[in-house]
Amino acid sequence: MSQPPVALVTGGGTGIGAAVARRLVEDGYAVVVAGRRRDRLDAVVAQLGDAVTALELDVTDAAAVAAGVGGLERLDVLVNNAGGAIGLSPVESGDLAEWEAMYATNVLGTVRVTQAALPLLRRSPRATIVNVSSIAGERVYAGGGGYVAAKHGESVVSETLRLELNGEHVRVVDVRPGMVHTEEFSLTRLHGDRDAADKVYEGVDRPLVADDVAACVAFAVGLPQHVNIDALVVKPVAQAAPHLLHRGPIDWKDGS
């Protein structure tokens, strides 16, 4: 019996990463979920079963990445999902430690894991790198300077890597979600302030959820190998742009 294709999903213990793992398992992949918190990874494994393996990994730790990715026997798909936002300070008063942390995870973490994974990916006929960036990777907004800079950096890494791999069979996909209601994104960004985090989504009729982004990742991965989705921007209907968000009901014409 042939072995299933293997996907590595960073930030795989919660939110979008866990949802991507679930979709790829449904599509026949063996999935390695990587992340810093072992308890979250183990919960994903318990939910999804034997097709999933946990890899405790901090993408900012070069030795851990080299050992963890280097310990894989094969790899067909890499989903660089680890990252996130911290704070909403203006540039003038921004906490540079927060800026550095966001750059370290979103940009350097993506590059570090990609560097470690490429030798394995080049052996695979399905070789695909999916970087989960953000609409912040192409649009700026006040108060988002550190995150916007980091996500612009991550998206530029995708674009540059695609140029450098031209002529090879490796696909590079940049998925750029808008507002996604997950359990941790805004809570982390707002330093654990639950009330403030809840207000981010208040009144928004059907923001994206993690499964919506996972469906986009699975779509891009599942296309024939000669088809590359360079950038896939996905937003809820209520969000026309980062700065234009409708708060209030939408008549969906579906009775719900």
Coordinates of C-alpha atoms in Angstrom, one line a residue:
M1 CA 0.0 0.0 0.0
S2 CA 1.4 3.4 -0.9
Q3 CA 2.1 5.9 1.8
P4 CA -0.2 8.9 2.1
P5 CA 1.3 12.4 1.3
V6 CA 2.7 14.2 4.3
A7 CA 1.9 17.8 5.4
L8 CA 3.6 19.9 8.1
V9 CA 1.4 22.6 9.6
T10 CA 3.1 25.1 11.9
G11 CA 0.9 26.8 14.5
G12 CA -1.1 23.6 14.3
G13 CA -2.4 23.4 17.8
T14 CA -5.2 25.9 17.5
G15 CA -7.3 28.1 15.2
I16 CA -6.4 28.1 11.5
G17 CA -3.6 25.6 11.9
A18 CA -5.8 23.0 13.6
A19 CA -8.5 23.6 11.0
V20 CA -6.0 23.1 8.1
A21 CA -4.8 19.9 9.7
R22 CA -8.4 18.6 9.9
R23 CA -9.1 19.5 6.2
L24 CA -5.9 17.9 5.0
V25 CA -6.6 14.7 7.0
E26 CA -10.0 14.6 5.2
D27 CA -8.1 14.9 1.9
G28 CA -6.0 11.9 2.7
Y29 CA -2.9 13.5 4.2
A30 CA -0.8 12.4 7.1
V31 CA -0.3 15.6 9.0
V32 CA 2.4 16.7 11.4
V33 CA 1.0 19.5 13.6
A34 CA 3.8 21.7 15.0
G35 CA 3.6 24.2 17.8
R36 CA 5.0 25.4 21.1
R37 CA 2.2 24.1 23.4
R38 CA 2.2 20.3 23.7
D39 CA -1.2 20.2 25.3
R40 CA -2.8 21.9 22.3
L41 CA -1.1 19.7 19.9
D42 CA -2.1 16.6 21.8
A43 CA -5.7 17.7 21.7
V44 CA -5.6 18.0 17.9
V45 CA -4.1 14.5 17.7
A46 CA -6.8 13.1 20.1
Q47 CA -9.5 14.7 17.9
L48 CA -8.1 13.7 14.5
G49 CA -6.6 10.3 15.2
D50 CA -3.7 8.3 13.9
A51 CA -3.2 10.4 10.8
V52 CA -1.8 13.2 12.9
T53 CA 1.5 13.4 14.7
A54 CA 2.5 16.2 17.2
L55 CA 5.8 18.0 16.9
E56 CA 6.6 20.4 19.7
L57 CA 8.4 23.2 17.9
D58 CA 9.1 26.9 18.3
V59 CA 9.7 28.4 14.8
T60 CA 12.0 31.0 16.4
D61 CA 14.3 28.3 17.6
A62 CA 16.8 27.4 14.9
A63 CA 18.0 24.2 16.5
A64 CA 14.5 23.0 17.2
V65 CA 13.4 23.6 13.6
A66 CA 16.5 21.9 12.2
A67 CA 16.0 18.9 14.4
G68 CA 12.2 18.7 14.0
V69 CA 12.0 19.2 10.3
G70 CA 15.2 17.3 9.7
G71 CA 13.7 14.3 11.6
L72 CA 10.9 13.9 9.0
E73 CA 11.3 11.1 6.4
R74 CA 9.3 12.9 3.7
L75 CA 7.3 16.0 3.2
D76 CA 4.9 17.0 0.4
V77 CA 3.2 20.1 1.7
L78 CA 4.4 22.8 4.1
V79 CA 1.8 25.2 5.7
N80 CA 3.6 28.1 7.4
N81 CA 0.8 29.2 9.7
A82 CA 2.7 30.1 12.9
G83 CA 2.6 33.8 13.5
G84 CA 0.2 36.4 14.9
A85 CA -0.3 39.9 16.1
I86 CA 0.7 41.7 19.3
G87 CA -0.7 45.1 20.2
L88 CA -2.4 48.0 18.4
S89 CA 0.0 50.8 19.2
P90 CA 0.7 53.6 16.7
V91 CA 4.2 53.7 15.2
E92 CA 5.2 56.6 17.3
S93 CA 4.7 54.7 20.6
G94 CA 5.0 51.2 19.4
D95 CA 6.7 48.6 21.6
L96 CA 9.7 47.5 19.7
A97 CA 9.9 44.2 21.6
E98 CA 6.4 43.4 20.2
W99 CA 7.6 44.4 16.7
E100 CA 10.6 42.1 17.1
A101 CA 8.4 39.2 18.3
M102 CA 6.0 39.6 15.4
Y103 CA 8.9 39.7 12.9
A104 CA 10.6 36.7 14.5
T105 CA 7.5 34.5 14.1
N106 CA 5.8 35.7 11.0
V107 CA 8.9 36.4 8.8
L108 CA 12.0 34.7 10.2
G109 CA 10.0 31.7 11.4
T110 CA 8.5 31.2 8.0
V111 CA 11.9 31.5 6.3
R112 CA 13.6 29.2 8.9
V113 CA 11.0 26.4 8.5
T114 CA 11.0 26.8 4.7
Q115 CA 14.8 26.5 4.5
A116 CA 14.7 23.3 6.6
A117 CA 11.8 21.8 4.5
L118 CA 12.9 22.5 1.0
P119 CA 15.3 19.6 0.6
L120 CA 12.4 17.2 1.5
L121 CA 9.9 19.1 -0.6
R122 CA 12.1 18.9 -3.7
R123 CA 11.8 15.1 -3.6
S124 CA 8.0 15.2 -3.7
P125 CA 5.9 15.4 -6.8
R126 CA 3.3 17.4 -4.8
A127 CA 5.7 19.9 -3.4
T128 CA 3.7 22.9 -2.2
I129 CA 4.5 25.7 0.3
V130 CA 1.5 27.6 1.7
N131 CA 2.2 30.7 3.7
V132 CA -0.7 32.0 5.7
S133 CA -0.2 35.7 5.7
S134 CA -3.0 38.3 6.0
I135 CA -4.7 41.2 4.1
A136 CA -2.3 43.1 6.3
G137 CA 0.4 41.8 3.9
E138 CA -1.0 44.1 1.2
R139 CA -3.0 46.8 2.9
V140 CA -2.0 49.1 5.8
Y141 CA -4.1 50.4 8.6
A142 CA -3.6 52.8 11.6
G143 CA -2.5 51.0 14.7
G144 CA -1.3 48.0 12.8
G145 CA 2.2 49.1 12.0
G146 CA 4.1 46.2 13.6
Y147 CA 1.8 43.5 12.3
V148 CA 1.4 45.1 8.9
A149 CA 5.2 45.3 8.5
A150 CA 5.6 41.7 9.5
K151 CA 2.9 40.4 7.2
H152 CA 4.1 42.5 4.3
G153 CA 7.5 40.9 5.0
E154 CA 6.0 37.4 5.0
S155 CA 4.1 38.0 1.7
V156 CA 7.2 39.4 0.1
V157 CA 9.1 36.3 1.2
S158 CA 6.4 34.3 -0.7
E159 CA 6.8 36.4 -3.8
T160 CA 10.6 36.3 -3.8
L161 CA 10.7 32.6 -3.2
R162 CA 8.4 32.0 -6.1
L163 CA 10.8 33.9 -8.4
E164 CA 13.8 32.0 -7.1
L165 CA 12.1 28.6 -7.5
N166 CA 11.0 29.4 -11.1
G167 CA 11.8 26.4 -13.2
E168 CA 11.3 23.9 -10.4
H169 CA 8.1 22.0 -9.6
V170 CA 7.6 23.6 -6.1
R171 CA 4.5 25.7 -5.7
V172 CA 4.4 28.7 -3.4
V173 CA 1.0 29.9 -2.3
D174 CA 0.2 33.0 -0.2
V175 CA -3.2 32.9 1.5
R176 CA -4.2 36.3 2.9
P177 CA -7.2 36.2 5.2
G178 CA -9.1 39.2 6.5
M179 CA -11.1 39.1 9.7
V180 CA -11.2 35.6 11.1
H181 CA -12.9 34.9 14.4
T182 CA -10.7 32.4 16.2
E183 CA -10.3 31.7 19.9
E184 CA -6.9 33.3 20.3
F185 CA -5.9 35.8 17.6
S186 CA -7.5 39.0 19.0
L187 CA -7.1 37.8 22.6
T188 CA -3.3 37.6 22.1
R189 CA -3.2 40.8 20.2
L190 CA -5.0 42.6 23.0
H191 CA -2.9 41.2 25.8
G192 CA -5.5 38.8 27.2
D193 CA -8.3 41.5 27.5
R194 CA -11.3 39.3 26.8
D195 CA -13.8 42.2 26.6
A196 CA -11.7 44.1 24.1
A197 CA -11.2 41.0 22.0
D198 CA -14.9 40.3 21.9
K199 CA -15.6 43.8 20.7
V200 CA -13.4 43.3 17.6
Y201 CA -16.1 41.0 16.2
E202 CA -19.1 42.7 17.8
G203 CA -22.0 43.1 15.4
V204 CA -20.2 41.5 12.5
D205 CA -22.6 39.2 10.6
R206 CA -20.7 36.0 9.8
P207 CA -17.0 36.8 10.1
L208 CA -14.7 34.2 8.7
V209 CA -13.9 31.2 10.9
A210 CA -10.8 29.0 10.9
D211 CA -12.6 26.4 8.7
D212 CA -13.1 29.0 6.0
V213 CA -9.4 29.6 5.7
A214 CA -8.7 25.9 5.9
A215 CA -11.0 25.4 2.9
C216 CA -8.9 27.9 0.9
V217 CA -5.7 26.2 1.8
A218 CA -7.1 22.8 0.9
F219 CA -8.4 24.2 -2.4
A220 CA -5.0 25.6 -3.4
V221 CA -3.1 22.4 -2.3
G222 CA -5.6 20.1 -4.1
L223 CA -5.2 21.7 -7.6
P224 CA -3.1 20.0 -10.2
Q225 CA 0.6 20.6 -9.6
H226 CA 1.0 22.9 -12.6
V227 CA -1.6 25.3 -11.1
N228 CA -0.2 27.8 -8.6
I229 CA -2.4 30.2 -6.7
D230 CA 0.0 33.0 -6.2
A231 CA -2.1 35.0 -3.7
L232 CA -5.5 34.1 -2.4
V233 CA -7.2 37.0 -0.6
V234 CA -10.3 35.9 1.5
K235 CA -12.5 38.2 3.5
P236 CA -16.0 38.0 5.0
V237 CA -18.6 39.7 3.0
A238 CA -19.0 42.2 5.8
Q239 CA -15.4 43.4 5.3
A240 CA -14.9 45.4 2.2
A241 CA -11.4 46.4 3.3
P242 CA -9.3 46.5 6.5
H243 CA -10.8 49.9 7.3
L244 CA -14.3 49.3 6.1
L245 CA -16.2 46.8 8.1
H246 CA -20.0 46.5 8.3
R247 CA -21.4 46.0 11.8
G248 CA -25.0 45.0 11.6
P249 CA -27.2 42.4 10.0
I250 CA -26.9 41.3 6.4
D251 CA -29.9 40.0 4.5
W252 CA -28.4 36.7 3.3
K253 CA -31.6 35.6 1.5
D254 CA -31.2 32.1 3.0
G255 CA -33.7 32.3 5.8
S256 CA -31.1 32.3 8.6

